[in-house]
Short mmCIF file of the C-alpha atoms (twelve columns), coordinates in Angstrom:
data_MODEL
# 
_entry.id   MODEL 
# 
loop_
_atom_site.group_PDB 
_atom_site.id 
_atom_site.type_symbol 
_atom_site.label_atom_id 
_atom_site.label_alt_id 
_atom_site.label_comp_id 
_atom_site.label_asym_id 
_atom_site.label_seq_id 
_atom_site.Cartn_x 
_atom_site.Cartn_y 
_atom_site.Cartn_z 
_atom_site.pdbx_PDB_model_num 
ATOM 1   C CA . GLU A 1   106.479 154.495 96.270  1 
ATOM 2   C CA . GLU A 2   104.038 155.185 93.832  1 
ATOM 3   C CA . ILE A 3   101.259 154.288 96.122  1 
ATOM 4   C CA . GLU A 4   102.541 156.163 98.929  1 
ATOM 5   C CA . GLU A 5   102.482 159.044 97.044  1 
ATOM 6   C CA . ASP A 6   99.195  158.583 95.455  1 
ATOM 7   C CA . LYS A 7   97.697  158.312 98.994  1 
ATOM 8   C CA . LYS A 8   98.899  161.592 100.243 1 
ATOM 9   C CA . GLU A 9   97.493  162.918 96.747  1 
ATOM 10  C CA . GLU A 10  94.219  161.791 98.415  1 
ATOM 11  C CA . THR A 11  91.847  164.566 99.498  1 
ATOM 12  C CA . GLU A 12  89.784  162.894 102.271 1 
ATOM 13  C CA . LEU A 13  91.736  160.244 105.014 1 
ATOM 14  C CA . PHE A 14  88.167  158.826 105.542 1 
ATOM 15  C CA . GLN A 15  86.984  157.968 102.186 1 
ATOM 16  C CA . PHE A 16  86.017  154.721 102.548 1 
ATOM 17  C CA . LYS A 17  85.735  154.477 98.232  1 
ATOM 18  C CA . GLN A 18  88.885  154.152 95.704  1 
ATOM 19  C CA . GLU A 19  90.088  156.663 93.953  1 
ATOM 20  C CA . ALA A 20  90.965  154.949 89.904  1 
ATOM 21  C CA . LEU A 21  93.916  155.837 89.988  1 
ATOM 22  C CA . SER A 22  96.422  158.019 87.090  1 
ATOM 23  C CA . THR A 23  97.611  156.727 84.475  1 
ATOM 24  C CA . GLU A 24  100.889 156.404 85.430  1 
ATOM 25  C CA . ALA A 25  100.039 155.372 89.098  1 
ATOM 26  C CA . GLN A 26  98.417  152.191 86.765  1 
ATOM 27  C CA . LYS A 27  101.382 151.995 84.813  1 
ATOM 28  C CA . ALA A 28  103.644 151.408 87.899  1 
ATOM 29  C CA . MET A 29  100.924 149.434 90.134  1 
ATOM 30  C CA . ASP A 30  101.457 146.843 86.453  1 
ATOM 31  C CA . ASN A 31  105.288 147.457 86.944  1 
ATOM 32  C CA . VAL A 32  104.718 146.029 90.572  1 
ATOM 33  C CA . ILE A 33  103.372 143.297 89.716  1 
ATOM 34  C CA . LYS A 34  104.893 142.917 86.740  1 
ATOM 35  C CA . LYS A 35  108.691 142.481 88.707  1 
ATOM 36  C CA . CYS A 36  106.951 140.477 91.899  1 
ATOM 37  C CA . SER A 37  105.117 137.937 89.728  1 
ATOM 38  C CA . ASN A 38  109.271 137.163 88.506  1 
ATOM 39  C CA . ILE A 39  110.451 136.971 91.615  1 
ATOM 40  C CA . LEU A 40  106.993 134.794 92.755  1 
ATOM 41  C CA . GLN A 41  107.964 132.589 89.314  1 
ATOM 42  C CA . PHE A 42  111.445 131.410 89.413  1 
ATOM 43  C CA . SER A 43  113.080 132.530 92.873  1 
ATOM 44  C CA . LYS A 44  109.955 130.697 95.453  1 
ATOM 45  C CA . GLU A 45  112.694 130.433 98.091  1 
ATOM 46  C CA . SER A 46  114.104 133.837 97.702  1 
ATOM 47  C CA . ALA A 47  114.103 136.173 101.056 1 
ATOM 48  C CA . PHE A 48  111.439 138.137 99.472  1 
ATOM 49  C CA . PHE A 49  109.019 135.931 98.197  1 
ATOM 50  C CA . ASP A 50  106.040 137.055 100.788 1 
ATOM 51  C CA . ASP A 51  106.976 140.707 100.549 1 
ATOM 52  C CA . ALA A 52  106.480 140.185 95.736  1 
ATOM 53  C CA . LEU A 53  102.893 138.323 97.390  1 
ATOM 54  C CA . TYR A 54  102.001 141.560 99.978  1 
ATOM 55  C CA . MET A 55  103.282 144.325 96.876  1 
ATOM 56  C CA . ILE A 56  100.726 142.305 94.279  1 
ATOM 57  C CA . GLY A 57  97.943  142.262 96.551  1 
ATOM 58  C CA . VAL A 58  98.380  145.558 97.917  1 
ATOM 59  C CA . ALA A 59  99.169  146.316 93.393  1 
ATOM 60  C CA . TYR A 60  95.839  144.802 93.034  1 
ATOM 61  C CA . TYR A 61  93.932  146.669 95.674  1 
ATOM 62  C CA . TYR A 62  94.839  149.935 94.024  1 
ATOM 63  C CA . LYS A 63  93.641  148.689 91.178  1 
ATOM 64  C CA . GLN A 64  90.626  148.265 92.476  1 
ATOM 65  C CA . ASN A 65  91.037  144.498 91.565  1 
ATOM 66  C CA . TYR A 66  89.364  143.533 94.733  1 
ATOM 67  C CA . SER A 67  89.218  139.288 93.462  1 
ATOM 68  C CA . ARG A 68  92.694  139.156 92.659  1 
ATOM 69  C CA . ALA A 69  93.901  141.157 95.408  1 
ATOM 70  C CA . LEU A 70  92.586  138.793 97.915  1 
ATOM 71  C CA . ARG A 71  93.508  136.206 96.259  1 
ATOM 72  C CA . LYS A 72  97.573  137.035 96.972  1 
ATOM 73  C CA . PHE A 73  96.453  138.047 100.102 1 
ATOM 74  C CA . ARG A 74  95.185  134.688 101.081 1 
ATOM 75  C CA . GLU A 75  98.252  133.064 99.108  1 
ATOM 76  C CA . LEU A 76  100.057 135.099 101.766 1 
ATOM 77  C CA . GLU A 77  98.908  134.506 105.003 1 
ATOM 78  C CA . ALA A 78  98.919  130.053 103.728 1 
ATOM 79  C CA . THR A 79  102.676 131.054 104.556 1 
ATOM 80  C CA . PRO A 80  102.596 131.411 108.371 1 
ATOM 81  C CA . GLU A 81  106.479 132.409 108.721 1 
ATOM 82  C CA . SER A 82  105.995 135.578 107.214 1 
ATOM 83  C CA . ASP A 83  106.465 138.943 108.971 1 
ATOM 84  C CA . LEU A 84  104.105 140.251 107.603 1 
ATOM 85  C CA . LEU A 85  101.306 138.335 108.792 1 
ATOM 86  C CA . LEU A 86  99.044  140.788 110.394 1 
ATOM 87  C CA . GLU A 87  99.685  143.500 108.060 1 
ATOM 88  C CA . ASN A 88  98.418  141.026 105.284 1 
ATOM 89  C CA . LYS A 89  95.181  140.461 107.648 1 
ATOM 90  C CA . LEU A 90  94.750  144.068 107.536 1 
ATOM 91  C CA . TRP A 91  94.401  144.115 103.626 1 
ATOM 92  C CA . ILE A 92  92.471  141.197 103.597 1 
ATOM 93  C CA . ALA A 93  90.264  143.073 105.834 1 
ATOM 94  C CA . LYS A 94  89.898  145.536 103.281 1 
ATOM 95  C CA . THR A 95  89.411  144.323 100.563 1 
ATOM 96  C CA . GLU A 96  86.750  141.457 102.250 1 
ATOM 97  C CA . LEU A 97  84.704  144.858 102.617 1 
ATOM 98  C CA . GLN A 98  85.527  146.554 99.497  1 
ATOM 99  C CA . LEU A 99  84.084  143.056 98.050  1 
ATOM 100 C CA . ARG A 100 81.380  143.853 100.660 1 
ATOM 101 C CA . ASN A 101 81.388  141.560 102.550 1 
ATOM 102 C CA . TYR A 102 81.419  143.262 105.057 1 
ATOM 103 C CA . ASP A 103 81.044  140.395 108.074 1 
ATOM 104 C CA . SER A 104 83.870  138.501 108.189 1 
ATOM 105 C CA . GLY A 105 85.387  142.216 106.799 1 
ATOM 106 C CA . LEU A 106 84.803  143.549 110.197 1 
ATOM 107 C CA . ALA A 107 85.089  140.284 111.992 1 
ATOM 108 C CA . ILE A 108 89.350  139.778 110.382 1 
ATOM 109 C CA . LEU A 109 89.442  144.073 111.444 1 
ATOM 110 C CA . GLU A 110 87.969  143.255 115.270 1 
ATOM 111 C CA . GLU A 111 90.529  140.455 114.992 1 
ATOM 112 C CA . VAL A 112 93.582  142.838 113.746 1 
ATOM 113 C CA . LYS A 113 92.603  145.481 115.532 1 
ATOM 114 C CA . LYS A 114 92.592  142.691 118.997 1 
ATOM 115 C CA . LEU A 115 96.056  141.765 117.150 1 
ATOM 116 C CA . ALA A 116 97.765  145.137 116.797 1 
ATOM 117 C CA . ARG A 117 96.791  146.336 120.686 1 
ATOM 118 C CA . GLU A 118 98.452  142.609 121.899 1 
ATOM 119 C CA . GLU A 119 101.429 143.807 119.562 1 
ATOM 120 C CA . GLU A 120 101.596 146.667 120.561 1 
ATOM 121 C CA . ARG A 121 101.224 148.015 116.273 1 
ATOM 122 C CA . ASP A 122 99.881  151.257 116.551 1 
ATOM 123 C CA . GLU A 123 100.219 152.553 113.487 1 
ATOM 124 C CA . LEU A 124 97.982  149.450 111.922 1 
ATOM 125 C CA . LEU A 125 96.009  150.199 115.086 1 
ATOM 126 C CA . THR A 126 95.022  152.940 113.648 1 
ATOM 127 C CA . GLU A 127 95.218  151.916 110.013 1 
ATOM 128 C CA . ALA A 128 92.626  149.734 110.808 1 
ATOM 129 C CA . TYR A 129 90.908  151.750 112.898 1 
ATOM 130 C CA . ILE A 130 90.317  155.275 110.166 1 
ATOM 131 C CA . PHE A 131 89.308  151.610 107.508 1 
ATOM 132 C CA . GLU A 132 86.459  150.749 110.145 1 
ATOM 133 C CA . ILE A 133 85.535  154.486 110.279 1 
ATOM 134 C CA . SER A 134 85.397  155.332 106.568 1 
ATOM 135 C CA . LEU A 135 83.757  152.417 106.242 1 
ATOM 136 C CA . LEU A 136 81.002  153.091 109.051 1 
ATOM 137 C CA . SER A 137 80.774  157.124 107.423 1 
ATOM 138 C CA . PHE A 138 80.206  155.395 104.096 1 
ATOM 139 C CA . ARG A 139 77.474  152.688 105.385 1 
ATOM 140 C CA . GLU A 140 75.790  156.214 106.852 1 
ATOM 141 C CA . ASN A 141 76.017  153.959 109.953 1 
ATOM 142 C CA . TYR A 142 76.759  157.443 111.867 1 
ATOM 143 C CA . LEU A 143 75.882  155.717 115.878 1 
ATOM 144 C CA . ARG A 144 77.966  152.983 115.500 1 
ATOM 145 C CA . ALA A 145 81.277  155.467 113.453 1 
ATOM 146 C CA . ILE A 146 80.400  158.293 116.911 1 
ATOM 147 C CA . ASP A 147 80.982  154.606 118.590 1 
ATOM 148 C CA . ILE A 148 84.148  154.462 117.245 1 
ATOM 149 C CA . CYS A 149 85.929  157.706 117.078 1 
ATOM 150 C CA . ASN A 150 85.494  158.099 120.783 1 
ATOM 151 C CA . GLU A 151 87.056  154.368 121.138 1 
ATOM 152 C CA . PHE A 152 89.804  155.409 119.003 1 
ATOM 153 C CA . LEU A 153 90.233  158.767 120.939 1 
ATOM 154 C CA . ASP A 154 90.400  156.724 124.199 1 
ATOM 155 C CA . TYR A 155 93.453  154.571 123.312 1 
ATOM 156 C CA . SER A 156 95.541  156.403 121.028 1 
ATOM 157 C CA . ASP A 157 98.375  158.547 122.510 1 
ATOM 158 C CA . SER A 158 99.170  160.321 118.673 1 
ATOM 159 C CA . GLU A 159 98.305  163.717 118.966 1 
ATOM 160 C CA . GLU A 160 97.858  163.901 115.424 1 
ATOM 161 C CA . GLU A 161 95.615  161.003 115.415 1 
ATOM 162 C CA . LYS A 162 93.071  161.792 117.804 1 
ATOM 163 C CA . ALA A 163 93.242  165.588 115.614 1 
ATOM 164 C CA . LYS A 164 92.123  163.953 112.848 1 
ATOM 165 C CA . VAL A 165 89.522  161.770 114.576 1 
ATOM 166 C CA . ALA A 166 87.811  164.813 116.692 1 
ATOM 167 C CA . PHE A 167 87.573  166.136 113.519 1 
ATOM 168 C CA . GLN A 168 86.121  163.622 112.063 1 
ATOM 169 C CA . LEU A 169 83.458  163.382 114.922 1 
ATOM 170 C CA . GLY A 170 82.859  166.938 114.748 1 
ATOM 171 C CA . LYS A 171 81.957  166.107 110.843 1 
ATOM 172 C CA . LEU A 172 79.935  163.681 112.048 1 
ATOM 173 C CA . ASN A 173 77.970  164.469 114.351 1 
ATOM 174 C CA . TYR A 174 77.401  168.260 112.559 1 
ATOM 175 C CA . GLY A 175 76.138  165.762 109.947 1 
ATOM 176 C CA . LEU A 176 73.682  164.215 112.648 1 
ATOM 177 C CA . ASN A 177 72.107  167.717 113.713 1 
ATOM 178 C CA . LYS A 178 73.951  167.152 117.221 1 
ATOM 179 C CA . PHE A 179 75.542  171.326 116.601 1 
ATOM 180 C CA . ASP A 180 76.796  171.488 121.038 1 
ATOM 181 C CA . LYS A 181 78.727  167.611 120.723 1 
ATOM 182 C CA . ALA A 182 80.711  168.744 116.534 1 
ATOM 183 C CA . ALA A 183 81.398  172.457 118.328 1 
ATOM 184 C CA . GLU A 184 83.062  170.318 121.144 1 
# 
């Protein structure tokens, strides 16, 4: 719950670099890690085991402890019967990219997009596209970011998400002094 509240406060949707959490959110993440670790320690056969691994990984990610987050996501990846494998794969990609492992992170992100399309998991697909656009913008690869924006606009049926991406597309074109394209 705390993670979602913190994400809502995020000012920029297409921001790649994670902002530091508030002190209150840091404490909440520590609490998530502690409680989920208890599940892992005492209930290995629990139905919540994979959820606990996932939540710990996400908490570490938001705390910007990417190496620990990646370790938890990789542990979950080794649990083939989990219902969280595609979400987990997205978090692995995001974590690899935060660790500046661009080649492997982008390859995993492409795989997530492909699988999300096949499984009709539009929310995950949208999240993957937005993260990729954020990364490309951060790395100042504006032309590729524009291509990915257009790819998303061709695919998505969500008017709200398309509007957000179209606005980002306008900002990217404006930054490249393509004022006619930005106005579109």
